[in-house]
Amino acid sequence: MATTDAGMASGRALFYRHGLLVRLSHWVNVLCMTVLLYSGLQIFNAHPALYWGQYGADDDPSFISMEAEQEGDVLKGVTRIGGLSFDTTGILGVSNVDGEAAVRGFPNWLTLPSYQDLASGRRWHFFFAWLFVINGFIYLAYGFVSRHFRRDLLPAAEELKPSHLGHEIVNHARLRFPKGAEARHYNTLQKLAYLAVIFVLLPLMIGTGLTMSPGFNAVAPWLLDLFGGRQSARTLHF
């Protein structure tokens, strides 16, 4: 806990909820996730369609795709989700590149690099993926050693009771924010959200990413069975 002169004069105290290492790891994650998102969309643009199962190619049916269709002299972007089709010209399927309509799943302002280059996108993606994983392991080690997870994120038994969760959901929906000593700690919804991201969603993202690598499949072929095939892993990863 720390206070400032202004804070003492107003009767308010400034609390540091997170340690320096947690703060640094969060900002490294911001950088990594930003680059991973933009470079991932660059990689996706090489084949802007998603499949389920082991195989996925032009002749296999996809359940999500971003396509281009020619209507007379006009190039039209079409996004398909199952049996539904949407005109997404200018954003998905077809977007403007240097003033001309170009076939692209996602527009150039959403990809890294902005021009179509699968090899460069993969290099950006893989470098920051490993940085993201290393940073994550450092954060996990710190979280267990410092008891950050147990002290700040693990809900107590009474917090998991339906009545308590319902009360917090209602307060959250009504924008009733905690005050005083209660505001110094995470509520149950925040704790569950953090735990789900740290121990479910992030391992799922890493696991599905590794499953798409044929080289890693040789080391851990069971990942293909776990996620139902390489194309299923790609869809979950996306």
mmCIF file of C-alpha atoms in Angstrom:
data_model
loop_
_atom_site.group_PDB
_atom_site.id
_atom_site.type_symbol
_atom_site.label_atom_id
_atom_site.label_comp_id
_atom_site.label_asym_id
_atom_site.label_seq_id
_atom_site.Cartn_x
_atom_site.Cartn_y
_atom_site.Cartn_z
ATOM 1 C CA MET A 1 0.000 0.000 0.000
ATOM 2 C CA ALA A 2 1.193 3.539 -0.698
ATOM 3 C CA THR A 3 -0.251 6.962 -0.037
ATOM 4 C CA THR A 4 0.371 10.379 -1.539
ATOM 5 C CA ASP A 5 0.071 13.818 0.062
ATOM 6 C CA ALA A 6 -2.954 14.562 -2.096
ATOM 7 C CA GLY A 7 -4.433 11.200 -1.203
ATOM 8 C CA MET A 8 -3.876 11.767 2.531
ATOM 9 C CA ALA A 9 -5.397 15.242 2.328
ATOM 10 C CA SER A 10 -8.531 13.918 0.670
ATOM 11 C CA GLY A 11 -8.745 10.888 2.946
ATOM 12 C CA ARG A 12 -8.053 8.487 0.099
ATOM 13 C CA ALA A 13 -5.353 5.816 0.007
ATOM 14 C CA LEU A 14 -3.636 4.428 -3.081
ATOM 15 C CA PHE A 15 -3.258 0.647 -3.090
ATOM 16 C CA TYR A 16 -0.973 -1.333 -5.368
ATOM 17 C CA ARG A 17 -2.983 -4.461 -6.091
ATOM 18 C CA HIS A 18 -0.271 -6.118 -8.209
ATOM 19 C CA GLY A 19 3.454 -6.560 -7.790
ATOM 20 C CA LEU A 20 5.958 -5.218 -10.321
ATOM 21 C CA LEU A 21 6.475 -8.580 -12.024
ATOM 22 C CA VAL A 22 2.735 -9.078 -12.544
ATOM 23 C CA ARG A 23 2.440 -5.594 -14.044
ATOM 24 C CA LEU A 24 5.397 -6.160 -16.376
ATOM 25 C CA SER A 25 4.116 -9.564 -17.497
ATOM 26 C CA HIS A 26 0.703 -8.067 -18.261
ATOM 27 C CA TRP A 27 2.211 -5.360 -20.481
ATOM 28 C CA VAL A 28 4.386 -7.910 -22.271
ATOM 29 C CA ASN A 29 1.184 -9.877 -22.881
ATOM 30 C CA VAL A 30 -0.466 -6.768 -24.354
ATOM 31 C CA LEU A 31 2.393 -6.454 -26.850
ATOM 32 C CA CYS A 32 2.414 -10.175 -27.662
ATOM 33 C CA MET A 33 -1.357 -10.488 -28.061
ATOM 34 C CA THR A 34 -1.497 -7.449 -30.338
ATOM 35 C CA VAL A 35 1.195 -8.797 -32.667
ATOM 36 C CA LEU A 36 -0.242 -12.332 -32.501
ATOM 37 C CA LEU A 37 -3.680 -11.044 -33.496
ATOM 38 C CA TYR A 38 -2.526 -8.998 -36.494
ATOM 39 C CA SER A 39 -0.015 -11.577 -37.726
ATOM 40 C CA GLY A 40 -2.567 -14.358 -37.150
ATOM 41 C CA LEU A 41 -5.028 -12.605 -39.443
ATOM 42 C CA GLN A 42 -2.231 -12.359 -42.037
ATOM 43 C CA ILE A 43 -1.759 -16.132 -41.797
ATOM 44 C CA PHE A 44 -5.502 -16.726 -41.966
ATOM 45 C CA ASN A 45 -5.701 -14.684 -45.170
ATOM 46 C CA ALA A 46 -3.621 -17.340 -46.947
ATOM 47 C CA HIS A 47 -6.709 -19.568 -46.772
ATOM 48 C CA PRO A 48 -9.662 -17.637 -45.280
ATOM 49 C CA ALA A 49 -11.880 -20.581 -44.408
ATOM 50 C CA LEU A 50 -12.399 -22.774 -41.343
ATOM 51 C CA TYR A 51 -13.113 -26.513 -41.266
ATOM 52 C CA TRP A 52 -13.737 -29.216 -38.706
ATOM 53 C CA GLY A 53 -11.837 -32.499 -38.716
ATOM 54 C CA GLN A 54 -8.517 -33.605 -40.107
ATOM 55 C CA TYR A 55 -8.748 -32.230 -43.628
ATOM 56 C CA GLY A 56 -9.477 -28.836 -45.131
ATOM 57 C CA ALA A 57 -8.979 -27.785 -48.719
ATOM 58 C CA ASP A 58 -10.801 -26.067 -51.537
ATOM 59 C CA ASP A 59 -12.964 -29.108 -52.269
ATOM 60 C CA ASP A 60 -13.874 -29.741 -48.611
ATOM 61 C CA PRO A 61 -16.934 -27.941 -47.204
ATOM 62 C CA SER A 62 -16.093 -25.151 -44.770
ATOM 63 C CA PHE A 63 -18.506 -23.805 -42.194
ATOM 64 C CA ILE A 64 -16.992 -20.308 -42.168
ATOM 65 C CA SER A 65 -15.371 -18.646 -45.171
ATOM 66 C CA MET A 66 -14.544 -15.213 -46.575
ATOM 67 C CA GLU A 67 -14.798 -15.313 -50.353
ATOM 68 C CA ALA A 68 -14.838 -13.075 -53.407
ATOM 69 C CA GLU A 69 -17.467 -13.314 -56.139
ATOM 70 C CA GLN A 70 -17.539 -11.589 -59.479
ATOM 71 C CA GLU A 71 -20.855 -9.894 -60.327
ATOM 72 C CA GLY A 72 -20.450 -8.340 -63.744
ATOM 73 C CA ASP A 73 -17.658 -5.792 -63.435
ATOM 74 C CA VAL A 74 -17.917 -5.664 -59.638
ATOM 75 C CA LEU A 75 -15.904 -7.792 -57.219
ATOM 76 C CA LYS A 76 -18.062 -8.649 -54.212
ATOM 77 C CA GLY A 77 -16.966 -9.867 -50.788
ATOM 78 C CA VAL A 78 -19.100 -12.637 -49.293
ATOM 79 C CA THR A 79 -18.792 -14.114 -45.799
ATOM 80 C CA ARG A 80 -20.448 -17.491 -45.293
ATOM 81 C CA ILE A 81 -21.366 -18.954 -41.904
ATOM 82 C CA GLY A 82 -22.975 -22.334 -42.336
ATOM 83 C CA GLY A 83 -25.792 -21.876 -44.810
ATOM 84 C CA LEU A 84 -25.957 -18.097 -44.362
ATOM 85 C CA SER A 85 -24.257 -15.593 -46.663
ATOM 86 C CA PHE A 86 -23.511 -11.932 -45.954
ATOM 87 C CA ASP A 87 -22.307 -9.164 -48.245
ATOM 88 C CA THR A 88 -19.146 -7.906 -46.513
ATOM 89 C CA THR A 89 -17.552 -6.045 -49.427
ATOM 90 C CA GLY A 90 -14.972 -3.547 -48.254
ATOM 91 C CA ILE A 91 -14.254 -5.358 -44.997
ATOM 92 C CA LEU A 92 -14.180 -9.157 -45.389
ATOM 93 C CA GLY A 93 -13.535 -11.090 -48.592
ATOM 94 C CA VAL A 94 -12.874 -8.009 -50.716
ATOM 95 C CA SER A 95 -11.326 -4.750 -49.506
ATOM 96 C CA ASN A 96 -9.586 -1.742 -51.022
ATOM 97 C CA VAL A 97 -5.822 -1.892 -51.495
ATOM 98 C CA ASP A 98 -4.248 1.242 -53.001
ATOM 99 C CA GLY A 99 -7.667 2.339 -54.232
ATOM 100 C CA GLU A 100 -8.499 -0.929 -55.972
ATOM 101 C CA ALA A 101 -10.672 -3.856 -54.914
ATOM 102 C CA ALA A 102 -8.515 -6.806 -53.826
ATOM 103 C CA VAL A 103 -9.334 -10.338 -52.718
ATOM 104 C CA ARG A 104 -8.426 -10.519 -49.018
ATOM 105 C CA GLY A 105 -10.052 -12.289 -46.108
ATOM 106 C CA PHE A 106 -9.284 -9.462 -43.676
ATOM 107 C CA PRO A 107 -8.377 -5.922 -44.846
ATOM 108 C CA ASN A 108 -4.732 -4.819 -44.946
ATOM 109 C CA TRP A 109 -5.112 -2.455 -41.964
ATOM 110 C CA LEU A 110 -5.827 -5.495 -39.769
ATOM 111 C CA THR A 111 -2.848 -7.641 -40.758
ATOM 112 C CA LEU A 112 0.876 -7.687 -40.025
ATOM 113 C CA PRO A 113 2.481 -6.988 -42.434
ATOM 114 C CA SER A 114 -0.220 -4.987 -44.192
ATOM 115 C CA TYR A 115 0.605 -6.488 -47.600
ATOM 116 C CA GLN A 116 -0.081 -10.165 -48.322
ATOM 117 C CA ASP A 117 3.001 -12.111 -47.166
ATOM 118 C CA LEU A 118 2.456 -15.448 -45.438
ATOM 119 C CA ALA A 119 6.133 -16.039 -44.649
ATOM 120 C CA SER A 120 6.547 -12.674 -42.885
ATOM 121 C CA GLY A 121 3.298 -13.176 -40.990
ATOM 122 C CA ARG A 122 4.479 -16.565 -39.751
ATOM 123 C CA ARG A 123 7.819 -15.132 -38.602
ATOM 124 C CA TRP A 124 6.105 -12.381 -36.605
ATOM 125 C CA HIS A 125 3.607 -14.879 -35.206
ATOM 126 C CA PHE A 126 6.103 -17.532 -34.114
ATOM 127 C CA PHE A 127 8.570 -15.094 -32.527
ATOM 128 C CA PHE A 128 5.942 -13.422 -30.380
ATOM 129 C CA ALA A 129 4.237 -16.752 -29.651
ATOM 130 C CA TRP A 130 7.420 -18.011 -27.980
ATOM 131 C CA LEU A 131 7.850 -14.704 -26.142
ATOM 132 C CA PHE A 132 4.240 -15.046 -24.985
ATOM 133 C CA VAL A 133 4.830 -18.622 -23.751
ATOM 134 C CA ILE A 134 8.054 -17.746 -21.916
ATOM 135 C CA ASN A 135 6.410 -14.727 -20.298
ATOM 136 C CA GLY A 136 3.482 -16.937 -19.300
ATOM 137 C CA PHE A 137 5.707 -19.492 -17.591
ATOM 138 C CA ILE A 138 7.448 -16.722 -15.638
ATOM 139 C CA TYR A 139 4.063 -15.369 -14.549
ATOM 140 C CA LEU A 140 2.840 -18.841 -13.536
ATOM 141 C CA ALA A 141 5.978 -19.534 -11.514
ATOM 142 C CA TYR A 142 5.645 -16.199 -9.738
ATOM 143 C CA GLY A 143 1.934 -16.746 -9.149
ATOM 144 C CA PHE A 144 2.506 -20.049 -7.379
ATOM 145 C CA VAL A 145 5.653 -19.047 -5.452
ATOM 146 C CA SER A 146 4.189 -15.736 -4.237
ATOM 147 C CA ARG A 147 0.790 -17.379 -3.561
ATOM 148 C CA HIS A 148 -0.786 -14.751 -5.838
ATOM 149 C CA PHE A 149 -3.233 -17.275 -7.274
ATOM 150 C CA ARG A 150 -4.296 -18.653 -3.911
ATOM 151 C CA ARG A 151 -4.417 -15.290 -2.152
ATOM 152 C CA ASP A 152 -6.028 -13.128 -4.840
ATOM 153 C CA LEU A 153 -7.761 -15.402 -7.376
ATOM 154 C CA LEU A 154 -8.973 -18.589 -5.681
ATOM 155 C CA PRO A 155 -12.628 -18.098 -4.629
ATOM 156 C CA ALA A 156 -13.686 -19.140 -1.140
ATOM 157 C CA ALA A 157 -16.367 -21.807 -0.807
ATOM 158 C CA GLU A 158 -19.042 -19.331 0.232
ATOM 159 C CA GLU A 159 -18.281 -17.179 -2.817
ATOM 160 C CA LEU A 160 -19.284 -20.047 -5.107
ATOM 161 C CA LYS A 161 -22.750 -20.449 -3.651
ATOM 162 C CA PRO A 162 -25.500 -19.748 -6.223
ATOM 163 C CA SER A 163 -27.026 -17.046 -4.046
ATOM 164 C CA HIS A 164 -23.725 -15.165 -3.802
ATOM 165 C CA LEU A 165 -22.979 -15.520 -7.526
ATOM 166 C CA GLY A 166 -26.498 -14.357 -8.386
ATOM 167 C CA HIS A 167 -26.074 -11.310 -6.167
ATOM 168 C CA GLU A 168 -22.799 -10.389 -7.859
ATOM 169 C CA ILE A 169 -24.257 -10.881 -11.334
ATOM 170 C CA VAL A 170 -27.145 -8.539 -10.485
ATOM 171 C CA ASN A 171 -24.773 -5.920 -9.067
ATOM 172 C CA HIS A 172 -22.571 -6.205 -12.144
ATOM 173 C CA ALA A 173 -25.544 -5.837 -14.510
ATOM 174 C CA ARG A 174 -26.702 -2.751 -12.607
ATOM 175 C CA LEU A 175 -23.180 -1.251 -12.597
ATOM 176 C CA ARG A 176 -23.038 -1.233 -8.817
ATOM 177 C CA PHE A 177 -19.325 -1.022 -8.159
ATOM 178 C CA PRO A 178 -17.805 -2.040 -4.801
ATOM 179 C CA LYS A 179 -16.485 0.655 -2.518
ATOM 180 C CA GLY A 180 -14.205 0.904 0.480
ATOM 181 C CA ALA A 181 -12.416 -2.234 1.652
ATOM 182 C CA GLU A 182 -14.513 -4.382 -0.696
ATOM 183 C CA ALA A 183 -13.021 -2.601 -3.715
ATOM 184 C CA ARG A 184 -9.509 -3.703 -2.732
ATOM 185 C CA HIS A 185 -10.229 -7.312 -3.719
ATOM 186 C CA TYR A 186 -11.575 -9.074 -6.783
ATOM 187 C CA ASN A 187 -15.170 -10.181 -6.703
ATOM 188 C CA THR A 188 -16.039 -13.778 -7.538
ATOM 189 C CA LEU A 189 -16.856 -13.065 -11.179
ATOM 190 C CA GLN A 190 -13.454 -11.453 -11.669
ATOM 191 C CA LYS A 191 -11.682 -14.349 -9.961
ATOM 192 C CA LEU A 192 -13.455 -16.956 -12.084
ATOM 193 C CA ALA A 193 -12.769 -14.979 -15.255
ATOM 194 C CA TYR A 194 -9.050 -14.695 -14.471
ATOM 195 C CA LEU A 195 -8.747 -18.392 -13.593
ATOM 196 C CA ALA A 196 -10.596 -19.409 -16.764
ATOM 197 C CA VAL A 197 -8.288 -17.302 -18.932
ATOM 198 C CA ILE A 198 -5.060 -18.387 -17.191
ATOM 199 C CA PHE A 199 -5.752 -22.109 -16.796
ATOM 200 C CA VAL A 200 -8.243 -22.879 -19.606
ATOM 201 C CA LEU A 201 -8.218 -20.420 -22.520
ATOM 202 C CA LEU A 202 -4.468 -19.735 -22.698
ATOM 203 C CA PRO A 203 -3.467 -23.444 -22.520
ATOM 204 C CA LEU A 204 -6.134 -24.124 -25.171
ATOM 205 C CA MET A 205 -4.654 -21.439 -27.427
ATOM 206 C CA ILE A 206 -1.119 -22.808 -26.990
ATOM 207 C CA GLY A 207 -2.225 -26.433 -27.389
ATOM 208 C CA THR A 208 -4.179 -25.810 -30.584
ATOM 209 C CA GLY A 209 -1.292 -23.767 -31.989
ATOM 210 C CA LEU A 210 1.154 -26.617 -31.390
ATOM 211 C CA THR A 211 -1.291 -29.126 -32.891
ATOM 212 C CA MET A 212 -1.117 -27.314 -36.237
ATOM 213 C CA SER A 213 2.626 -28.005 -36.417
ATOM 214 C CA PRO A 214 3.428 -31.299 -38.228
ATOM 215 C CA GLY A 215 6.814 -31.348 -36.510
ATOM 216 C CA PHE A 216 5.250 -31.184 -33.063
ATOM 217 C CA ASN A 217 2.707 -33.851 -34.044
ATOM 218 C CA ALA A 218 5.630 -36.261 -34.337
ATOM 219 C CA VAL A 219 6.480 -35.570 -30.695
ATOM 220 C CA ALA A 220 2.896 -35.489 -29.361
ATOM 221 C CA PRO A 221 0.557 -37.206 -31.856
ATOM 222 C CA TRP A 222 -2.111 -37.459 -29.160
ATOM 223 C CA LEU A 223 -2.831 -33.747 -29.609
ATOM 224 C CA LEU A 224 -4.461 -34.506 -32.960
ATOM 225 C CA ASP A 225 -6.845 -36.916 -31.242
ATOM 226 C CA LEU A 226 -7.454 -34.486 -28.380
ATOM 227 C CA PHE A 227 -8.600 -31.675 -30.675
ATOM 228 C CA GLY A 228 -10.221 -33.834 -33.360
ATOM 229 C CA GLY A 229 -7.729 -33.175 -36.143
ATOM 230 C CA ARG A 230 -5.473 -30.409 -37.404
ATOM 231 C CA GLN A 231 -8.291 -28.425 -38.994
ATOM 232 C CA SER A 232 -10.356 -28.589 -35.800
ATOM 233 C CA ALA A 233 -7.329 -27.294 -33.895
ATOM 234 C CA ARG A 234 -6.966 -24.454 -36.416
ATOM 235 C CA THR A 235 -10.615 -23.506 -35.966
ATOM 236 C CA LEU A 236 -10.372 -23.548 -32.167
ATOM 237 C CA HIS A 237 -7.124 -21.579 -32.320
ATOM 238 C CA PHE A 238 -8.722 -18.948 -34.519
#
